[in-house]
Amino acid sequence: MIWAILIALGVPLWLCAIAILILVLRNRSLRQRYGDLPVRVLRPGTKRWVRGHAVWVSDVFAWRASPAAWKEGLERVASVETLAPSEEERGKLRALDDPVIARLGLQEGSELLVAVSGTDRAQVRGPFGERSPASTSKPGVA
């Protein structure tokens, strides 16, 4: 149907193909960033998990929805807490293997829920992850 409307308006199909190719390549470039994290995001006030990709930049959690990138966010995070999903949440997150939910406490006081695969448990904590005792000790002090 949409193709017939575009042809009737005189839009060349090659122009539509280029636009679709650009969207696909932009989405692919998101997945190739250093520190990329495949996520599902539940924004405050919504009931639906949004699929996307994210990256930590210092204490800022930057994410963009897939595939067309209509939704995105830059969230300044104050705290991160990881929890196990309930059975209801696990059903909604069925595409993730052994899902883990991270509750991101934002600077403005609200919370953002982020679900990741169990293998990305440490990466979702970003700069708020647990540090090993060796990394917190001073050099030269036993």
PDB file of N, CA, C and O in Angstrom, residues 12 16 18 23 28 32 48 50 53 61 65-66 68 70 76 84 113 122 127 130 133:
ATOM      1  N   PRO A  12      10.869   8.087  -6.485  1.00  0.00           N
ATOM      2  CA  PRO A  12      11.542   6.929  -7.089  1.00  0.00           C
ATOM      3  C   PRO A  12      11.812   5.849  -6.043  1.00  0.00           C
ATOM      4  O   PRO A  12      12.168   6.136  -4.905  1.00  0.00           O
ATOM      5  N   CYS A  16      13.779   5.332  -1.956  1.00  0.00           N
ATOM      6  CA  CYS A  16      13.264   4.609  -0.785  1.00  0.00           C
ATOM      7  C   CYS A  16      14.257   3.536  -0.343  1.00  0.00           C
ATOM      8  O   CYS A  16      14.480   3.344   0.860  1.00  0.00           O
ATOM      9  N   ILE A  18      17.495   3.540  -0.716  1.00  0.00           N
ATOM     10  CA  ILE A  18      18.640   4.203  -0.073  1.00  0.00           C
ATOM     11  C   ILE A  18      18.289   4.597   1.359  1.00  0.00           C
ATOM     12  O   ILE A  18      19.095   4.424   2.284  1.00  0.00           O
ATOM     13  N   LEU A  23      19.054   3.466   7.299  1.00  0.00           N
ATOM     14  CA  LEU A  23      18.545   3.055   8.610  1.00  0.00           C
ATOM     15  C   LEU A  23      19.206   1.765   9.088  1.00  0.00           C
ATOM     16  O   LEU A  23      19.588   1.651  10.252  1.00  0.00           O
ATOM     17  N   ARG A  28      23.264  -0.952  12.601  1.00  0.00           N
ATOM     18  CA  ARG A  28      24.405  -1.862  12.699  1.00  0.00           C
ATOM     19  C   ARG A  28      25.603  -1.169  13.347  1.00  0.00           C
ATOM     20  O   ARG A  28      26.329  -1.768  14.128  1.00  0.00           O
ATOM     21  N   GLN A  32      28.222  -1.998  16.992  1.00  0.00           N
ATOM     22  CA  GLN A  32      29.660  -2.189  16.884  1.00  0.00           C
ATOM     23  C   GLN A  32      30.454  -1.190  17.722  1.00  0.00           C
ATOM     24  O   GLN A  32      31.671  -1.146  17.626  1.00  0.00           O
ATOM     25  N   ARG A  48       5.759  -0.986  28.823  1.00  0.00           N
ATOM     26  CA  ARG A  48       6.347  -1.822  27.785  1.00  0.00           C
ATOM     27  C   ARG A  48       7.864  -1.686  27.767  1.00  0.00           C
ATOM     28  O   ARG A  48       8.401  -0.586  27.799  1.00  0.00           O
ATOM     29  N   VAL A  50      11.335  -1.614  25.973  1.00  0.00           N
ATOM     30  CA  VAL A  50      11.803  -1.189  24.656  1.00  0.00           C
ATOM     31  C   VAL A  50      13.162  -1.831  24.387  1.00  0.00           C
ATOM     32  O   VAL A  50      14.074  -1.726  25.211  1.00  0.00           O
ATOM     33  N   HIS A  53      20.072  -0.672  22.376  1.00  0.00           N
ATOM     34  CA  HIS A  53      21.488  -0.831  22.680  1.00  0.00           C
ATOM     35  C   HIS A  53      21.922   0.356  23.510  1.00  0.00           C
ATOM     36  O   HIS A  53      21.422   1.467  23.343  1.00  0.00           O
ATOM     37  N   PHE A  61      24.272   6.974  31.277  1.00  0.00           N
ATOM     38  CA  PHE A  61      23.807   5.786  30.569  1.00  0.00           C
ATOM     39  C   PHE A  61      23.129   6.262  29.287  1.00  0.00           C
ATOM     40  O   PHE A  61      22.069   6.892  29.327  1.00  0.00           O
ATOM     41  N   ALA A  65      16.847   3.061  21.082  1.00  0.00           N
ATOM     42  CA  ALA A  65      15.981   1.938  20.725  1.00  0.00           C
ATOM     43  C   ALA A  65      16.317   1.416  19.331  1.00  0.00           C
ATOM     44  O   ALA A  65      16.832   2.139  18.490  1.00  0.00           O
ATOM     45  N   SER A  66      16.021   0.152  19.103  1.00  0.00           N
ATOM     46  CA  SER A  66      16.236  -0.465  17.799  1.00  0.00           C
ATOM     47  C   SER A  66      14.886  -0.723  17.171  1.00  0.00           C
ATOM     48  O   SER A  66      13.898  -0.864  17.878  1.00  0.00           O
ATOM     49  N   ALA A  68      14.772   1.503  14.439  1.00  0.00           N
ATOM     50  CA  ALA A  68      14.757   2.787  13.744  1.00  0.00           C
ATOM     51  C   ALA A  68      15.211   3.957  14.612  1.00  0.00           C
ATOM     52  O   ALA A  68      15.245   5.075  14.141  1.00  0.00           O
ATOM     53  N   TRP A  70      13.823   5.595  17.138  1.00  0.00           N
ATOM     54  CA  TRP A  70      12.854   6.657  17.400  1.00  0.00           C
ATOM     55  C   TRP A  70      12.931   7.132  18.845  1.00  0.00           C
ATOM     56  O   TRP A  70      12.548   8.236  19.163  1.00  0.00           O
ATOM     57  N   ARG A  76      21.701  10.563  33.494  1.00  0.00           N
ATOM     58  CA  ARG A  76      22.779  10.681  34.480  1.00  0.00           C
ATOM     59  C   ARG A  76      22.393   9.846  35.692  1.00  0.00           C
ATOM     60  O   ARG A  76      21.384  10.094  36.340  1.00  0.00           O
ATOM     61  N   ALA A  84      16.886  -9.819  40.536  1.00  0.00           N
ATOM     62  CA  ALA A  84      16.334 -10.899  39.726  1.00  0.00           C
ATOM     63  C   ALA A  84      14.915 -10.513  39.306  1.00  0.00           C
ATOM     64  O   ALA A  84      14.167  -9.950  40.097  1.00  0.00           O
ATOM     65  N   LEU A 113      14.495   1.223  34.656  1.00  0.00           N
ATOM     66  CA  LEU A 113      14.769  -0.208  34.729  1.00  0.00           C
ATOM     67  C   LEU A 113      15.392  -0.667  33.417  1.00  0.00           C
ATOM     68  O   LEU A 113      14.888  -0.344  32.332  1.00  0.00           O
ATOM     69  N   ALA A 122      27.793  -7.803  34.895  1.00  0.00           N
ATOM     70  CA  ALA A 122      28.820  -6.871  35.371  1.00  0.00           C
ATOM     71  C   ALA A 122      28.851  -5.601  34.526  1.00  0.00           C
ATOM     72  O   ALA A 122      29.048  -4.504  35.043  1.00  0.00           O
ATOM     73  N   PRO A 127      30.144   2.090  35.811  1.00  0.00           N
ATOM     74  CA  PRO A 127      31.111   2.599  36.787  1.00  0.00           C
ATOM     75  C   PRO A 127      30.700   2.325  38.235  1.00  0.00           C
ATOM     76  O   PRO A 127      31.462   2.582  39.151  1.00  0.00           O
ATOM     77  N   GLU A 130      31.151  -3.485  41.411  1.00  0.00           N
ATOM     78  CA  GLU A 130      32.001  -3.789  42.557  1.00  0.00           C
ATOM     79  C   GLU A 130      33.458  -3.756  42.120  1.00  0.00           C
ATOM     80  O   GLU A 130      33.802  -4.234  41.055  1.00  0.00           O
ATOM     81  N   PRO A 133      39.328  -5.936  45.822  1.00  0.00           N
ATOM     82  CA  PRO A 133      40.149  -5.350  46.876  1.00  0.00           C
ATOM     83  C   PRO A 133      41.507  -4.883  46.364  1.00  0.00           C
ATOM     84  O   PRO A 133      42.054  -3.918  46.848  1.00  0.00           O
TER      85      PRO A 133
END
